[in-house]
Amino acid sequence: MTQTDRLLKIHLLLPLIWMVVIFIFSQQPASISSGQSSVFVEQLHHIVPSIDQQLLTFIIRKSAHIFAYFILGILSFNALLRAELRKLPFDRPTMSSITICALYAASDEFHQLFISGRSGEVRDIIIDSIAASIGIVLIGYIYKHSKAAR
């Protein structure tokens, strides 16, 4: 196995590993998930006491979605780009990555329907898909312009 083959396998594994991380967080019952976000909410409330705690909770929880799927978008695009680099046009990894991330977001929300105290939200699928798309477009832009600079 060549060095290039080993690197490709690593790049293909990274989004899968990140999906497992997202799954593990989604698997937590609401009581555990709420406890984790409340730590951040309390800290922020000390810094900005004028902001309502419910609003801070909402912001923290949605920020976690944004971060997780932004990273998933970048990792997915990178994996598909490297796998398809010589075979497909530049836009194929972009659309494929967006599709994969949106489908994973939908499956993640469906999965949460079966977790104690959790719910599946269409709003979260939209937030996740937009966050992944921003990560994908950003890394695509960086790749395209760094390649043009060479």
Coordinates of N, CA and C in Angstrom, one line a residue:
M1 N 0.8 -1.2 0.0 CA 0.0 0.0 0.0 C 0.9 1.2 0.0
T2 N 0.6 2.2 -0.9 CA 1.4 3.4 -1.0 C 1.0 4.4 0.0
Q3 N 1.8 5.4 0.2 CA 1.6 6.5 1.1 C 0.3 7.2 0.7
T4 N 0.1 7.4 -0.6 CA -1.1 8.0 -1.1 C -2.4 7.2 -0.7
D5 N -2.3 5.9 -0.9 CA -3.4 5.1 -0.5 C -3.8 5.2 1.0
R6 N -2.7 5.2 1.8 CA -2.9 5.3 3.2 C -3.6 6.6 3.6
L7 N -3.1 7.7 3.0 CA -3.7 9.0 3.2 C -5.1 9.1 2.8
L8 N -5.4 8.5 1.7 CA -6.8 8.5 1.2 C -7.7 7.7 2.2
K9 N -7.3 6.6 2.7 CA -8.1 5.9 3.7 C -8.3 6.7 4.9
I10 N -7.3 7.4 5.4 CA -7.5 8.3 6.5 C -8.5 9.4 6.2
H11 N -8.4 10.0 5.1 CA -9.3 11.1 4.7 C -10.8 10.5 4.6
L12 N -10.9 9.3 4.1 CA -12.2 8.7 4.0 C -12.8 8.3 5.4
L13 N -11.9 8.0 6.3 CA -12.3 7.6 7.7 C -12.7 8.8 8.5
L14 N -12.1 9.9 8.3 CA -12.4 11.0 9.2 C -13.8 11.5 9.3
P15 N -14.6 11.6 8.1 CA -16.0 11.9 8.3 C -16.8 10.8 8.9
L16 N -16.4 9.6 8.7 CA -17.1 8.5 9.4 C -16.9 8.5 10.9
I17 N -15.7 8.8 11.3 CA -15.4 9.0 12.8 C -16.2 10.1 13.3
W18 N -16.3 11.2 12.6 CA -17.0 12.4 13.1 C -18.5 12.1 13.2
M19 N -19.0 11.3 12.2 CA -20.4 10.9 12.3 C -20.7 10.0 13.6
V20 N -19.7 9.2 13.9 CA -19.9 8.4 15.2 C -19.9 9.4 16.4
V21 N -19.1 10.4 16.4 CA -19.1 11.4 17.5 C -20.5 12.1 17.6
I22 N -21.0 12.5 16.4 CA -22.3 13.1 16.4 C -23.4 12.1 17.0
F23 N -23.3 10.9 16.5 CA -24.2 9.8 17.0 C -24.2 9.6 18.5
I24 N -23.0 9.6 19.0 CA -22.8 9.4 20.5 C -23.5 10.6 21.2
F25 N -23.3 11.8 20.8 CA -23.9 12.9 21.4 C -25.4 12.9 21.3
S26 N -25.9 12.4 20.1 CA -27.4 12.3 19.9 C -28.0 11.2 20.7
Q27 N -27.2 10.2 21.1 CA -27.6 9.0 21.8 C -27.9 9.4 23.3
Q28 N -27.4 10.5 23.7 CA -27.5 10.8 25.1 C -29.0 11.3 25.4
P29 N -29.5 10.8 26.6 CA -30.8 11.2 27.0 C -30.8 12.8 27.2
A30 N -32.0 13.3 27.1 CA -32.2 14.8 27.3 C -31.5 15.3 28.6
S31 N -31.7 14.5 29.7 CA -31.1 15.0 31.0 C -29.6 15.2 30.9
I32 N -28.9 14.3 30.2 CA -27.5 14.4 30.1 C -27.1 15.6 29.2
S33 N -27.8 15.6 28.0 CA -27.5 16.7 27.0 C -27.8 18.0 27.6
S34 N -28.9 18.2 28.3 CA -29.2 19.5 29.0 C -28.2 19.9 30.0
G35 N -27.7 18.9 30.8 CA -26.7 19.1 31.8 C -25.4 19.7 31.2
Q36 N -25.0 19.1 30.0 CA -23.8 19.6 29.4 C -24.0 21.0 28.9
S37 N -25.1 21.3 28.3 CA -25.2 22.7 27.7 C -25.4 23.7 28.9
S38 N -26.0 23.2 30.0 CA -26.3 24.2 31.1 C -25.0 24.7 31.7
V39 N -23.9 23.9 31.6 CA -22.6 24.4 32.1 C -22.2 25.6 31.3
F40 N -22.3 25.6 30.0 CA -22.0 26.7 29.2 C -22.9 27.9 29.4
V41 N -24.2 27.6 29.5 CA -25.2 28.6 29.7 C -24.9 29.4 31.0
E42 N -24.6 28.7 32.1 CA -24.3 29.3 33.4 C -23.1 30.3 33.2
Q43 N -22.1 29.8 32.6 CA -20.9 30.6 32.4 C -21.2 31.9 31.6
L44 N -21.9 31.7 30.5 CA -22.3 32.9 29.7 C -23.2 33.8 30.4
H45 N -24.1 33.3 31.2 CA -25.0 34.1 32.0 C -24.3 35.0 33.0
H46 N -23.2 34.5 33.5 CA -22.4 35.3 34.4 C -21.7 36.4 33.7
I47 N -21.3 36.2 32.4 CA -20.7 37.2 31.6 C -21.7 38.2 31.1
V48 N -22.9 37.7 30.7 CA -23.9 38.6 30.1 C -25.2 38.3 30.9
P49 N -25.4 38.8 32.1 CA -26.6 38.5 32.9 C -27.9 39.0 32.3
S50 N -27.8 40.0 31.4 CA -29.0 40.6 30.9 C -29.7 39.7 29.9
I51 N -29.0 38.7 29.3 CA -29.6 37.8 28.3 C -30.4 36.7 29.0
D52 N -31.6 36.4 28.6 CA -32.4 35.4 29.1 C -31.8 34.0 29.1
Q53 N -31.9 33.2 30.1 CA -31.2 31.9 30.1 C -31.8 30.9 29.1
Q54 N -33.1 31.0 28.8 CA -33.7 30.2 27.8 C -33.1 30.5 26.4
L55 N -32.9 31.8 26.1 CA -32.3 32.2 24.9 C -30.8 31.7 24.8
L56 N -30.1 31.8 25.9 CA -28.7 31.3 25.9 C -28.7 29.8 25.7
T57 N -29.6 29.1 26.3 CA -29.7 27.7 26.1 C -29.9 27.3 24.6
F58 N -30.9 28.1 24.0 CA -31.2 27.9 22.6 C -29.9 28.1 21.8
I59 N -29.2 29.2 22.0 CA -28.0 29.6 21.3 C -26.9 28.5 21.4
I60 N -26.7 28.1 22.6 CA -25.6 27.1 22.9 C -26.0 25.8 22.2
R61 N -27.2 25.3 22.3 CA -27.6 24.1 21.7 C -27.5 24.1 20.2
K62 N -27.9 25.2 19.6 CA -27.9 25.3 18.1 C -26.5 25.6 17.6
S63 N -25.6 26.2 18.5 CA -24.2 26.4 18.1 C -23.5 25.0 18.1
A64 N -23.9 24.1 18.9 CA -23.3 22.8 18.9 C -23.7 22.1 17.6
H65 N -24.9 22.2 17.1 CA -25.3 21.7 15.8 C -24.5 22.3 14.7
I66 N -24.4 23.6 14.7 CA -23.7 24.3 13.7 C -22.2 23.9 13.6
F67 N -21.6 23.8 14.8 CA -20.2 23.3 14.8 C -20.0 21.9 14.3
A68 N -20.9 21.0 14.8 CA -20.7 19.6 14.4 C -20.9 19.4 12.9
Y69 N -21.9 20.0 12.3 CA -22.1 19.8 10.9 C -21.2 20.7 10.0
F70 N -20.7 21.8 10.5 CA -19.7 22.6 9.8 C -18.5 21.7 9.6
I71 N -18.1 21.0 10.6 CA -16.9 20.1 10.6 C -17.2 18.9 9.7
L72 N -18.4 18.3 9.8 CA -18.8 17.2 9.0 C -18.7 17.6 7.5
G73 N -19.2 18.8 7.2 CA -19.2 19.2 5.8 C -17.8 19.3 5.3
I74 N -16.9 19.9 6.0 CA -15.5 20.0 5.6 C -14.8 18.6 5.4
L75 N -15.0 17.8 6.4 CA -14.4 16.4 6.3 C -15.0 15.6 5.2
S76 N -16.3 15.7 4.9 CA -16.9 15.0 3.8 C -16.4 15.5 2.5
F77 N -16.4 16.8 2.3 CA -15.9 17.4 1.1 C -14.5 16.9 0.8
N78 N -13.7 17.1 1.8 CA -12.2 16.7 1.7 C -12.1 15.2 1.3
A79 N -12.9 14.4 1.9 CA -12.8 12.9 1.6 C -13.2 12.7 0.2
L80 N -14.3 13.2 -0.2 CA -14.8 13.0 -1.6 C -14.0 13.6 -2.6
L81 N -13.4 14.8 -2.3 CA -12.5 15.5 -3.3 C -11.3 14.6 -3.5
R82 N -10.7 14.1 -2.5 CA -9.5 13.3 -2.6 C -9.8 12.0 -3.3
A83 N -10.9 11.4 -3.0 CA -11.3 10.1 -3.6 C -11.6 10.3 -5.1
E84 N -12.2 11.4 -5.5 CA -12.6 11.6 -6.9 C -11.7 12.6 -7.6
L85 N -10.6 13.0 -7.1 CA -9.8 14.1 -7.6 C -9.5 14.0 -9.1
R86 N -9.2 12.8 -9.5 CA -8.8 12.6 -10.9 C -10.0 12.2 -11.8
K87 N -11.2 11.9 -11.2 CA -12.2 11.3 -12.0 C -13.4 12.2 -12.3
L88 N -13.7 13.1 -11.4 CA -14.9 13.9 -11.5 C -14.7 15.4 -11.6
P89 N -15.6 16.2 -12.1 CA -15.5 17.6 -12.1 C -15.6 18.1 -10.7
F90 N -15.1 19.4 -10.4 CA -15.0 20.0 -9.1 C -16.3 20.0 -8.4
D91 N -17.4 20.3 -9.1 CA -18.7 20.4 -8.3 C -19.3 19.1 -7.8
R92 N -18.8 18.0 -8.3 CA -19.4 16.7 -7.9 C -19.1 16.5 -6.4
P93 N -17.9 16.7 -5.9 CA -17.7 16.5 -4.4 C -18.6 17.5 -3.6
T94 N -18.8 18.7 -4.1 CA -19.6 19.7 -3.4 C -21.0 19.2 -3.2
M95 N -21.7 18.8 -4.3 CA -23.1 18.4 -4.2 C -23.2 17.1 -3.5
S96 N -22.3 16.2 -3.7 CA -22.3 14.9 -3.0 C -22.2 15.1 -1.5
S97 N -21.3 16.0 -1.1 CA -21.0 16.2 0.3 C -22.3 16.9 1.0
I98 N -22.9 17.8 0.3 CA -24.1 18.5 0.8 C -25.2 17.4 1.0
T99 N -25.3 16.5 0.0 CA -26.4 15.5 0.1 C -26.1 14.6 1.2
I100 N -24.9 14.1 1.4 CA -24.5 13.2 2.5 C -24.8 13.8 3.8
C101 N -24.4 15.1 4.0 CA -24.6 15.8 5.3 C -26.0 16.0 5.6
A102 N -26.8 16.4 4.6 CA -28.3 16.6 4.8 C -29.0 15.3 5.2
L103 N -28.6 14.2 4.5 CA -29.2 12.9 4.8 C -28.8 12.4 6.2
Y104 N -27.5 12.7 6.5 CA -27.1 12.3 7.9 C -27.8 13.1 8.9
A105 N -28.0 14.4 8.7 CA -28.8 15.2 9.6 C -30.2 14.7 9.8
A106 N -30.8 14.3 8.7 CA -32.2 13.8 8.8 C -32.2 12.5 9.6
S107 N -31.2 11.6 9.3 CA -31.2 10.3 10.0 C -30.9 10.6 11.5
D108 N -30.1 11.5 11.8 CA -29.7 11.9 13.2 C -31.0 12.3 13.9
E109 N -31.8 13.2 13.3 CA -33.0 13.7 14.0 C -34.0 12.6 14.1
F110 N -34.1 11.7 13.1 CA -35.0 10.5 13.2 C -34.5 9.6 14.4
H111 N -33.2 9.4 14.5 CA -32.7 8.6 15.6 C -33.0 9.2 17.0
Q112 N -33.1 10.5 17.1 CA -33.4 11.2 18.4 C -34.8 11.0 18.8
L113 N -35.7 10.6 17.9 CA -37.1 10.3 18.2 C -37.2 9.1 19.2
F114 N -36.2 8.3 19.2 CA -36.2 7.1 20.0 C -35.3 7.2 21.3
I115 N -34.8 8.4 21.6 CA -34.0 8.7 22.8 C -34.9 9.4 23.8
S116 N -34.7 9.0 25.1 CA -35.5 9.5 26.2 C -35.4 11.0 26.3
G117 N -36.6 11.7 26.2 CA -36.6 13.2 26.3 C -36.2 14.0 25.1
R118 N -35.7 13.3 24.1 CA -35.3 14.0 22.9 C -36.4 14.0 21.8
S119 N -36.2 14.9 20.8 CA -37.1 14.9 19.7 C -36.4 15.2 18.4
G120 N -37.0 14.8 17.3 CA -36.4 15.1 16.0 C -37.1 16.4 15.5
E121 N -36.3 17.3 15.1 CA -36.8 18.6 14.6 C -36.4 18.9 13.2
V122 N -37.3 19.3 12.4 CA -37.0 19.7 11.0 C -36.1 20.9 11.0
R123 N -36.3 21.8 12.0 CA -35.5 23.0 12.1 C -34.0 22.6 12.3
D124 N -33.8 21.6 13.0 CA -32.4 21.1 13.3 C -31.8 20.6 12.0
I125 N -32.6 19.8 11.2 CA -32.1 19.3 9.9 C -31.7 20.5 9.0
I126 N -32.5 21.5 9.0 CA -32.2 22.7 8.2 C -30.9 23.4 8.7
I127 N -30.8 23.6 10.0 CA -29.6 24.2 10.6 C -28.4 23.4 10.3
D128 N -28.5 22.1 10.5 CA -27.3 21.2 10.2 C -26.9 21.2 8.8
S129 N -27.9 21.2 7.9 CA -27.6 21.2 6.4 C -27.0 22.5 6.0
I130 N -27.4 23.6 6.5 CA -26.9 24.9 6.2 C -25.4 25.0 6.7
A131 N -25.2 24.6 8.0 CA -23.9 24.6 8.5 C -22.9 23.8 7.7
A132 N -23.3 22.6 7.4 CA -22.5 21.7 6.5 C -22.2 22.4 5.2
S133 N -23.2 22.9 4.6 CA -23.0 23.6 3.3 C -22.1 24.8 3.4
I134 N -22.1 25.5 4.4 CA -21.2 26.6 4.6 C -19.7 26.1 4.7
G135 N -19.6 25.0 5.5 CA -18.2 24.4 5.6 C -17.7 23.9 4.3
I136 N -18.6 23.3 3.5 CA -18.3 22.7 2.2 C -17.9 23.8 1.2
V137 N -18.7 24.9 1.2 CA -18.4 26.0 0.3 C -17.1 26.6 0.7
L138 N -16.9 26.8 2.0 CA -15.7 27.5 2.4 C -14.4 26.6 2.1
I139 N -14.5 25.3 2.4 CA -13.3 24.5 2.0 C -13.1 24.4 0.5
G140 N -14.2 24.3 -0.2 CA -14.1 24.3 -1.7 C -13.5 25.6 -2.2
Y141 N -13.9 26.7 -1.7 CA -13.3 28.0 -2.1 C -11.8 28.0 -1.8
I142 N -11.4 27.6 -0.6 CA -10.0 27.6 -0.2 C -9.2 26.6 -1.1
Y143 N -9.8 25.4 -1.3 CA -9.1 24.5 -2.2 C -8.9 25.1 -3.6
K144 N -10.0 25.6 -4.2 CA -9.9 26.2 -5.5 C -8.9 27.3 -5.6
H145 N -8.9 28.2 -4.7 CA -8.0 29.3 -4.7 C -6.5 28.9 -4.4
S146 N -6.4 27.9 -3.5 CA -5.0 27.5 -3.3 C -4.4 26.8 -4.4
K147 N -5.3 26.0 -5.1 CA -4.8 25.3 -6.3 C -4.5 26.3 -7.5
A148 N -5.3 27.4 -7.6 CA -5.0 28.4 -8.6 C -3.7 29.1 -8.3
A149 N -3.4 29.3 -7.0 CA -2.2 30.0 -6.7 C -0.9 29.2 -7.0
R150 N -1.0 27.9 -7.1 CA 0.2 27.1 -7.4 C 0.7 27.2 -8.8

